[in-house]
mmCIF file of C-alpha atoms in Angstrom:
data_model
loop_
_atom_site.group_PDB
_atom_site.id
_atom_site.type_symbol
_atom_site.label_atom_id
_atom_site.label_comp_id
_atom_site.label_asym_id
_atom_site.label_seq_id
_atom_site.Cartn_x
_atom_site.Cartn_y
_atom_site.Cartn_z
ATOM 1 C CA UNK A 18 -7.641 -15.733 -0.755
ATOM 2 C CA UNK A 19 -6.734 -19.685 -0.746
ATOM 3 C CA UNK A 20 -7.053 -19.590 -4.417
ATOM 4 C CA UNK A 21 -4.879 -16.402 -4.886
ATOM 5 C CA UNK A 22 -2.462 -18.026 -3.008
ATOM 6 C CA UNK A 23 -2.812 -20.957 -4.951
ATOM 7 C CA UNK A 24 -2.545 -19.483 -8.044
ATOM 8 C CA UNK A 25 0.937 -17.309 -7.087
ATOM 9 C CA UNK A 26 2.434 -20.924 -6.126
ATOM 10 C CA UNK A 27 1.515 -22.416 -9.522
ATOM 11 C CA UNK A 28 2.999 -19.516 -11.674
ATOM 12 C CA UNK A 29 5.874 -18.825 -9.291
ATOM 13 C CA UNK A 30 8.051 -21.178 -11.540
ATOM 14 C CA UNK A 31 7.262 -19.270 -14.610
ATOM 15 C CA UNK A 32 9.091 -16.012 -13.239
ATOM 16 C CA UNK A 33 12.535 -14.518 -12.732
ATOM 17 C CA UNK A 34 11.726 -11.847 -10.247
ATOM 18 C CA UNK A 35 8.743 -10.596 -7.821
ATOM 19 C CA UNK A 36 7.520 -7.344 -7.312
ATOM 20 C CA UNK A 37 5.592 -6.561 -3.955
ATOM 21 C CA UNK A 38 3.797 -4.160 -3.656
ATOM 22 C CA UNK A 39 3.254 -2.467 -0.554
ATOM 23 C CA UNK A 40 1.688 0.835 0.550
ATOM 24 C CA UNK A 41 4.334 3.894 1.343
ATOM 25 C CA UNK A 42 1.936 5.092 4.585
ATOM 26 C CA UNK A 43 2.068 1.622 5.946
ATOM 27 C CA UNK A 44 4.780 -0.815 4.959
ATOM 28 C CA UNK A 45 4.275 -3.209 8.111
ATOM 29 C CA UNK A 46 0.493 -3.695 7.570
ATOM 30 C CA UNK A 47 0.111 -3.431 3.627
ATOM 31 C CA UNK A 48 3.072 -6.195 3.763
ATOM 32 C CA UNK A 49 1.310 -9.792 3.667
ATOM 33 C CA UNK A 50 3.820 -12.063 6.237
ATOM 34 C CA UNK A 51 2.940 -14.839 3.643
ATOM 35 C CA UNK A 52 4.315 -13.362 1.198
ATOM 36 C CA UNK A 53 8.121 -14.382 2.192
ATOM 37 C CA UNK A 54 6.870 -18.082 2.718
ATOM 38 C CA UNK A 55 5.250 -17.738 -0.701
ATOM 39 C CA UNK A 56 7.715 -16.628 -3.070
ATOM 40 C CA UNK A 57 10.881 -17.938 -1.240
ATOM 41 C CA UNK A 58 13.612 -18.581 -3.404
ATOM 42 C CA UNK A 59 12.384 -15.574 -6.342
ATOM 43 C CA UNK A 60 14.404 -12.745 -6.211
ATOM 44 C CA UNK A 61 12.261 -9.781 -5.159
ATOM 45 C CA UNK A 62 11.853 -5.892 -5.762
ATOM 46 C CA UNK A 63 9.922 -3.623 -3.421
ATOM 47 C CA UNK A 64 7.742 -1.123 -4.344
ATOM 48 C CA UNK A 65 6.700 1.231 -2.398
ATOM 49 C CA UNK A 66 3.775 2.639 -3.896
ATOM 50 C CA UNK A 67 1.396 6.040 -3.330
ATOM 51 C CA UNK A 68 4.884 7.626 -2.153
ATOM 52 C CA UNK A 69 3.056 10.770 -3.146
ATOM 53 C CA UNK A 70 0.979 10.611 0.025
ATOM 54 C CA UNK A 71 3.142 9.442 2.613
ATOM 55 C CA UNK A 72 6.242 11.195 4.411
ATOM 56 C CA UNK A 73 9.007 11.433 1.900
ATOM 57 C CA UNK A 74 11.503 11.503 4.778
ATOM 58 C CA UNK A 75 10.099 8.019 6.259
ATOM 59 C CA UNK A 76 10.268 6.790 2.666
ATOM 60 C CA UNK A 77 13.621 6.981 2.767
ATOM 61 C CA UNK A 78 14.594 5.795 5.452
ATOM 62 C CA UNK A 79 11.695 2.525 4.431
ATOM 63 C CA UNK A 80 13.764 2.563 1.664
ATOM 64 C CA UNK A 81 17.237 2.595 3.760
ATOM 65 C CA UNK A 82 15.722 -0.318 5.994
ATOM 66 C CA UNK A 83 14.436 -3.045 3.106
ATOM 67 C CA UNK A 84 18.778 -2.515 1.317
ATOM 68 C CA UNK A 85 19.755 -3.185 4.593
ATOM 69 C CA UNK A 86 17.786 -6.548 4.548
ATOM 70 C CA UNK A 87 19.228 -7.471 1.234
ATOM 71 C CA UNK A 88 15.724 -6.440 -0.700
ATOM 72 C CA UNK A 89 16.079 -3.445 -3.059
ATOM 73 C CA UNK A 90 12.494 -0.883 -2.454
ATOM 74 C CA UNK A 91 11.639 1.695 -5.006
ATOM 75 C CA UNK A 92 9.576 4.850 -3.910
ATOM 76 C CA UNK A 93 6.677 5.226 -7.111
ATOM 77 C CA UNK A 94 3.542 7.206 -7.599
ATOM 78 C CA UNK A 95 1.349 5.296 -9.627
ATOM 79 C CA UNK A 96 -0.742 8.568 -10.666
ATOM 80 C CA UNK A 97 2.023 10.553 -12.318
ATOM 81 C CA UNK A 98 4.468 7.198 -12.997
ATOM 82 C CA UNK A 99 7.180 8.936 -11.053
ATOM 83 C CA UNK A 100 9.822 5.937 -10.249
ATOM 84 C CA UNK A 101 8.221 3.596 -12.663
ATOM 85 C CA UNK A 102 11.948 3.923 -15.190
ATOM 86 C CA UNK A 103 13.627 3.229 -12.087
ATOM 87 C CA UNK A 104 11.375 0.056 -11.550
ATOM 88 C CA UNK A 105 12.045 -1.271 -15.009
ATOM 89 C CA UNK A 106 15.640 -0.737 -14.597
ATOM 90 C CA UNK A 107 15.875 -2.659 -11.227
ATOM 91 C CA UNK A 108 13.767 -5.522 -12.772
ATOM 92 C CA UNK A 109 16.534 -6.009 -15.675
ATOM 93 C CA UNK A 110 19.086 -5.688 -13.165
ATOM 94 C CA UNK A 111 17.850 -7.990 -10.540
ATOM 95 C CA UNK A 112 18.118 -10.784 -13.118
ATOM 96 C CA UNK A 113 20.928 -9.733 -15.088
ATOM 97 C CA UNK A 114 23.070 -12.382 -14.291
ATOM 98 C CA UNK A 115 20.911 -15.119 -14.705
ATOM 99 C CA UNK A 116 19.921 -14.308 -18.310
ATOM 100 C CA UNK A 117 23.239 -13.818 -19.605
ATOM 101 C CA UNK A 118 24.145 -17.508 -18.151
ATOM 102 C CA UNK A 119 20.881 -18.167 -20.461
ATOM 103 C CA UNK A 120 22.649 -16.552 -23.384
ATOM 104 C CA UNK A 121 25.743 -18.406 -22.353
ATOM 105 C CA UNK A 122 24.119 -21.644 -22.609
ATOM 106 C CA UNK A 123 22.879 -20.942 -26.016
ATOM 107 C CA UNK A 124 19.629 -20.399 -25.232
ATOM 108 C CA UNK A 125 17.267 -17.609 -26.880
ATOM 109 C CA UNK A 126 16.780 -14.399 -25.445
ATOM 110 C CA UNK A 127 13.468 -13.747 -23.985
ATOM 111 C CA UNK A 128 11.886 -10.946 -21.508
ATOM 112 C CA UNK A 129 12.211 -10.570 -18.687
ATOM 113 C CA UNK A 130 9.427 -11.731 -16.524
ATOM 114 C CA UNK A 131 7.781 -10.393 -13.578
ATOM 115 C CA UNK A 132 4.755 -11.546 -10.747
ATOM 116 C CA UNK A 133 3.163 -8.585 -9.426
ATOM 117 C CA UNK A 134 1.721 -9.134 -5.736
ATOM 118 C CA UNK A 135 0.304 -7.458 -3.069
ATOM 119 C CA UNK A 136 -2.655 -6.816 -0.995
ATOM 120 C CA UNK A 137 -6.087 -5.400 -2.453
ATOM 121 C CA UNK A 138 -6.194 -1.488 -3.199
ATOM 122 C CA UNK A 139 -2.157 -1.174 -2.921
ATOM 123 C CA UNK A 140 -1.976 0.160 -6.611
ATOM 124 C CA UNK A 141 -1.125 -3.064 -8.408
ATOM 125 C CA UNK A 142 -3.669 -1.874 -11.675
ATOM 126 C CA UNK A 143 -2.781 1.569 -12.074
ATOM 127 C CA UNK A 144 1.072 0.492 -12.031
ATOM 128 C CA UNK A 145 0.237 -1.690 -14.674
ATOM 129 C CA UNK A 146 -1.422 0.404 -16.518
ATOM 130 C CA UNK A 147 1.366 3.449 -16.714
ATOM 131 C CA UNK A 148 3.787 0.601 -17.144
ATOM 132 C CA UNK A 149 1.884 -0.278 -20.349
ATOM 133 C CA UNK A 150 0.520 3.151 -21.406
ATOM 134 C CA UNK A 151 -2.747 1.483 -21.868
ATOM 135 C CA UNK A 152 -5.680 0.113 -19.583
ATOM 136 C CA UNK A 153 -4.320 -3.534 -19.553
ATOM 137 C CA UNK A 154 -5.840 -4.055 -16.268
ATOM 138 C CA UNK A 155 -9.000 -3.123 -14.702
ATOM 139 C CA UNK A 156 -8.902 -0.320 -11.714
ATOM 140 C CA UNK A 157 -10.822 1.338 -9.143
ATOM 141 C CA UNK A 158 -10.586 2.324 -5.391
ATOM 142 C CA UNK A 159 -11.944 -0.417 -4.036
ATOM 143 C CA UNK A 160 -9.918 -3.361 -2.808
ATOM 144 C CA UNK A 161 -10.968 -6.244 -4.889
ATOM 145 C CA UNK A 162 -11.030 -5.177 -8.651
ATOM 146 C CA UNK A 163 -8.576 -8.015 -10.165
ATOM 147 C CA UNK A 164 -10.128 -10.953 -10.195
ATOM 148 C CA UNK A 165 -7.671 -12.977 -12.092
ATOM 149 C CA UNK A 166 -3.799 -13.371 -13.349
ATOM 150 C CA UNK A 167 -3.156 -12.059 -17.197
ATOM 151 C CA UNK A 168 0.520 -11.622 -18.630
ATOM 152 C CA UNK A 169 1.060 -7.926 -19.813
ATOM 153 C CA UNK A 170 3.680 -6.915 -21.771
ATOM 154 C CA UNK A 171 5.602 -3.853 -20.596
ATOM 155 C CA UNK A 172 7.720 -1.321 -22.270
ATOM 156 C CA UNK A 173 10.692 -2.249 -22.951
ATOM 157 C CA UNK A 174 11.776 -6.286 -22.397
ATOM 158 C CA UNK A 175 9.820 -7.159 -19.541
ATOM 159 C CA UNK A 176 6.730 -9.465 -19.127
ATOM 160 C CA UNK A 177 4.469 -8.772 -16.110
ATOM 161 C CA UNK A 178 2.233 -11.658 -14.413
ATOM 162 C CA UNK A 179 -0.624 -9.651 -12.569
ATOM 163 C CA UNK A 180 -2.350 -11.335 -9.758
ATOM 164 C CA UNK A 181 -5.378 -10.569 -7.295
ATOM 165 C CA UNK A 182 -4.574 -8.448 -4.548
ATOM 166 C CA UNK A 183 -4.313 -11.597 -1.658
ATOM 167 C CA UNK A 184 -4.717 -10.441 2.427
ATOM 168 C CA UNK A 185 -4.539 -12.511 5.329
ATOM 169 C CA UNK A 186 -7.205 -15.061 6.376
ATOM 170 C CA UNK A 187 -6.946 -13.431 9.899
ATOM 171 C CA UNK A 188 -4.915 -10.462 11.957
ATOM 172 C CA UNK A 189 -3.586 -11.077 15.194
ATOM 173 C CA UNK A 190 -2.780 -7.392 15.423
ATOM 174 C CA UNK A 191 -5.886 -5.081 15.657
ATOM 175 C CA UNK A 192 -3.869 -2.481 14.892
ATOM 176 C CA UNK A 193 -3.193 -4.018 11.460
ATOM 177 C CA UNK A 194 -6.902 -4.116 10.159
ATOM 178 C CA UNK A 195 -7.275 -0.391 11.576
ATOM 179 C CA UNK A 196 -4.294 1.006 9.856
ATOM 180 C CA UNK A 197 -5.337 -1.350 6.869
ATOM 181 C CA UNK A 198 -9.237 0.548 7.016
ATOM 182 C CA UNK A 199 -7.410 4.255 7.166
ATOM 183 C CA UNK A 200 -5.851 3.736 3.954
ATOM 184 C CA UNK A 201 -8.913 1.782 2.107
ATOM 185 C CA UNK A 202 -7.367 -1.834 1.361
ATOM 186 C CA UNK A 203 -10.637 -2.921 3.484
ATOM 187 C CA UNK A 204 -13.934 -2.726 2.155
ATOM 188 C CA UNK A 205 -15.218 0.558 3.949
ATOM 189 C CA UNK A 206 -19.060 -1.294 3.444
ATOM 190 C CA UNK A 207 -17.746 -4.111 5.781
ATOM 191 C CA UNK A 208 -16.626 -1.501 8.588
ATOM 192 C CA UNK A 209 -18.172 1.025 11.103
ATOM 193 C CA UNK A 210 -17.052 4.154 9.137
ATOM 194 C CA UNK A 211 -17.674 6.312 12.280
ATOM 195 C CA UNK A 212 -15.505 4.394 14.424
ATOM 196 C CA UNK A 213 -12.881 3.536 12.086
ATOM 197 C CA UNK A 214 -12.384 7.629 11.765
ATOM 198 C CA UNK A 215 -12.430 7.980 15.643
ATOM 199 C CA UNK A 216 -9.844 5.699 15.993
ATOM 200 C CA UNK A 217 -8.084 7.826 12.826
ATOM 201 C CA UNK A 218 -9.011 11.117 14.525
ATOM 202 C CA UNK A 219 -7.512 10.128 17.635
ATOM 203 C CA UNK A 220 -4.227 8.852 16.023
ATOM 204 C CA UNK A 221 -3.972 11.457 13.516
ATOM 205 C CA UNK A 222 -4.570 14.122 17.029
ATOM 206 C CA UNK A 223 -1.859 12.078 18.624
ATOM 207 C CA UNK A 224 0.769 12.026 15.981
ATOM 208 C CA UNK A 225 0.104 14.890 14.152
ATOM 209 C CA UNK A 226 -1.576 17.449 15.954
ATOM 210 C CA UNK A 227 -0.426 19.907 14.164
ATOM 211 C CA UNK A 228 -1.462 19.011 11.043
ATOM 212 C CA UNK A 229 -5.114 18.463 12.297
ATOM 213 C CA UNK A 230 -5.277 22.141 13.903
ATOM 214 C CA UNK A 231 -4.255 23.601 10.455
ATOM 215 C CA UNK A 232 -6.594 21.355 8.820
ATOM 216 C CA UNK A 233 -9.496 21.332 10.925
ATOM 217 C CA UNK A 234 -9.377 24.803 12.555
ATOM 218 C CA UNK A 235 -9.463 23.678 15.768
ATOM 219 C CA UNK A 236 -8.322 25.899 18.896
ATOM 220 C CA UNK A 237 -6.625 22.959 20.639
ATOM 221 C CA UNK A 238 -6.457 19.486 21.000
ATOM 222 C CA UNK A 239 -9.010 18.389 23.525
ATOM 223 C CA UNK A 240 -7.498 14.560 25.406
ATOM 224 C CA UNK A 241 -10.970 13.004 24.242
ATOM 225 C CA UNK A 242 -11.181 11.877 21.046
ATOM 226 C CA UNK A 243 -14.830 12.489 20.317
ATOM 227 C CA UNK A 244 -14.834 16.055 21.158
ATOM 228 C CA UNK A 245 -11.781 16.513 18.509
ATOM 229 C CA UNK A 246 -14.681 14.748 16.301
ATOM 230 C CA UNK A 247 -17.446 16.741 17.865
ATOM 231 C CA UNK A 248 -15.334 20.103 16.731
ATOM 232 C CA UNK A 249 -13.868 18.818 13.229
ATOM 233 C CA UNK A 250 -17.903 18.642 12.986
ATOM 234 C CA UNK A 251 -18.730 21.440 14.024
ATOM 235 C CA UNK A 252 -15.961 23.407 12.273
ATOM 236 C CA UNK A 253 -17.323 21.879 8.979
ATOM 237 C CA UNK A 254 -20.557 22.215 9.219
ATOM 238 C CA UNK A 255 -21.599 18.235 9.917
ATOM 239 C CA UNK A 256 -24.807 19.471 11.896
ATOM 240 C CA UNK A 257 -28.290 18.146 11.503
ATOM 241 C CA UNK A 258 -31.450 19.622 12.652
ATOM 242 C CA UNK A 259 -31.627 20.083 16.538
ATOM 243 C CA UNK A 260 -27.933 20.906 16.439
ATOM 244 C CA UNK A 261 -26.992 17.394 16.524
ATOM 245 C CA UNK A 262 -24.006 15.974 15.452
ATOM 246 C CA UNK A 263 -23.978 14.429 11.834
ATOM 247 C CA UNK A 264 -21.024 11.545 12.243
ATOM 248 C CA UNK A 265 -21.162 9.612 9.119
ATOM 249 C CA UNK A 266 -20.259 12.711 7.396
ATOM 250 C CA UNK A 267 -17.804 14.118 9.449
ATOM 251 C CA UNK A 268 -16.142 10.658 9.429
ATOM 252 C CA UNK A 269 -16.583 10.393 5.789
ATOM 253 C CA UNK A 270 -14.805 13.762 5.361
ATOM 254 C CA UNK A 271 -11.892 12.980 7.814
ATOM 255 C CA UNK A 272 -11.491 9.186 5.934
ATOM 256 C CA UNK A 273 -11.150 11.291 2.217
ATOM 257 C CA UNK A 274 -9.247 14.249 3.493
ATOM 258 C CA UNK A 275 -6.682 11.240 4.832
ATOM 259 C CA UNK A 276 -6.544 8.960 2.030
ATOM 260 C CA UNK A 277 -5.895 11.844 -0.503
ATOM 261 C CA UNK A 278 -3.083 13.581 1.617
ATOM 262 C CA UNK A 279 -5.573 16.754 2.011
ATOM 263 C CA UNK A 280 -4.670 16.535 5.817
ATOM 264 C CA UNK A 281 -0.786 16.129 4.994
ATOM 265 C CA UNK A 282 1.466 13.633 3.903
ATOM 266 C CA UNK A 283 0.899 11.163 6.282
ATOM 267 C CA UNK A 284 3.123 8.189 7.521
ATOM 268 C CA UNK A 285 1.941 6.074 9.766
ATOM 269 C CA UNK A 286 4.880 2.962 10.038
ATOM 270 C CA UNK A 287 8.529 3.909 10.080
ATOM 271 C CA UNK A 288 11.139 1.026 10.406
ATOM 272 C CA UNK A 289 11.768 1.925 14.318
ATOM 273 C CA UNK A 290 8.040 0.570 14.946
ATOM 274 C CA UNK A 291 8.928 -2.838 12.848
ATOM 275 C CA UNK A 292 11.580 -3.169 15.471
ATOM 276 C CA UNK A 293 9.583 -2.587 18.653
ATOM 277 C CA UNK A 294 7.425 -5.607 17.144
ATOM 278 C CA UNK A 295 10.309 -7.673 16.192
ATOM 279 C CA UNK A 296 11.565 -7.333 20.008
#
């Protein structure tokens, strides 16, 4: 992560504009607080990426929040592209001005150019990728899969600088590397799968209830998290011989079922609980 961070600093100068990348479910804890000591001075676009899964409502109001801070955010879905046009268009906007002084000046025209950043498993590759309408960059859905920076060249007039996906050397928030584990941006081989999906099941039971009755069948939400577990379990047929409770796969159905919206699309930061911490 020293070296990512590194390696941002060193290109910075080469850019007109930053994109970050965050993730639409959780905007607080996919956003590194580096970042903004990082790339100060650089305008900046946010992205608010796998808007496909998260509240659309929240979104917008995410969306409301980060104008109202001076920092334009665009809702995309990396899968289908949706929002990626809009993306290019802000880019060429953002820095407008300052490449027509460049024209002014006498000086050639060039693209636009872009740094990419982010934390691992927010999307960065796939963006890329429909950006580019080819595989420029490498992908997968595990946190980790850039390992470099490379220039791409996007449709259109804009050069992109990709980057590895860079998280924090530590969280003082707990809550941060949980929400962080729901949504896959850590290394689920590093983590206690069946606890991380307690902690999700008890949320989720918390927060949406509804949603997890639908989903789940179950006849009410019981106040202790490992019976909602014990019944998801049940309900799906996570039982090994003796009748005993088979956790790793009920918590490995629960963790899919999340991260692919299967349970509902999920939110789990809106802009009120930024201010709670801010306070």
């Amino acid at each position: 992560m020293k070296k990512t961070k590194e390696l941002i600093q060193q290109n910075l100068k080469l850019v007109d504009v930053v994109v970050e990348l965050l993730d639409a479910r959780l905007p607080i804890s996919s956003r590194n607080p580096q970042i903004d000591e990082i790339v100060v001075g650089k305008p900046r676009v946010i992205v608010l990426n796998k808007s496909d899964l998260a509240n659309k409502k929240v979104t917008n109001e995410w969306i409301a929040y980060f104008k109202k801070s001076g920092t334009n955010a665009i809702a995309v879905n990396s899968m289908n592209g949706s929002g990626l046009d809009k993306l290019m268009t802000e880019l060429e906007e953002t820095v407008k001005e300052k490449m027509e002084k460049r024209i002014e000046k006498g000086m050639r025209k060039r693209p636009v150019r872009a740094m990419i950043v982010g934390i691992p498993n927010v999307g960065k590759s796939s963006i890329i990728n429909r950006l580019t309408g080819k595989k420029s960059a490498k992908t997968g859905d595990k946190p980790g899969v850039t390992r470099g920076k490379q220039w791409v060249r996007l449709k259109g007039n804009i050069e992109l600088l990709d980057t590895p996906g860079i998280l924090w050397p530590k969280f003082e928030d707990q809550n941060v590397g949980l929400k962080l584990a729901f949504t896959g941006s850590i290394k689920d081989e590093i983590l206690d799968i069946e606890t991380i999906a307690l902690r999700l099941i008890e949320y989720l039971c918390e927060k949406y209830p509804k949603y997890m009755i639908e989903r789940y069948k179950l006849k009410e939400i019981e106040e202790d998290g490992l019976m909602n577990m014990e019944n998801i379990a049940k309900n799906r047929g996570c039982i090994m011989s003796g009748g005993r409770i088979d956790y790793t796969r009920v918590a490995n159905i629960v963790m899919d079922e999340f991260r692919s919206a299967k349970i509902g699309k999920i939110t789990l930061e809106t802009p009120e609980d930024l201010s709670t911490i801010e306070e």
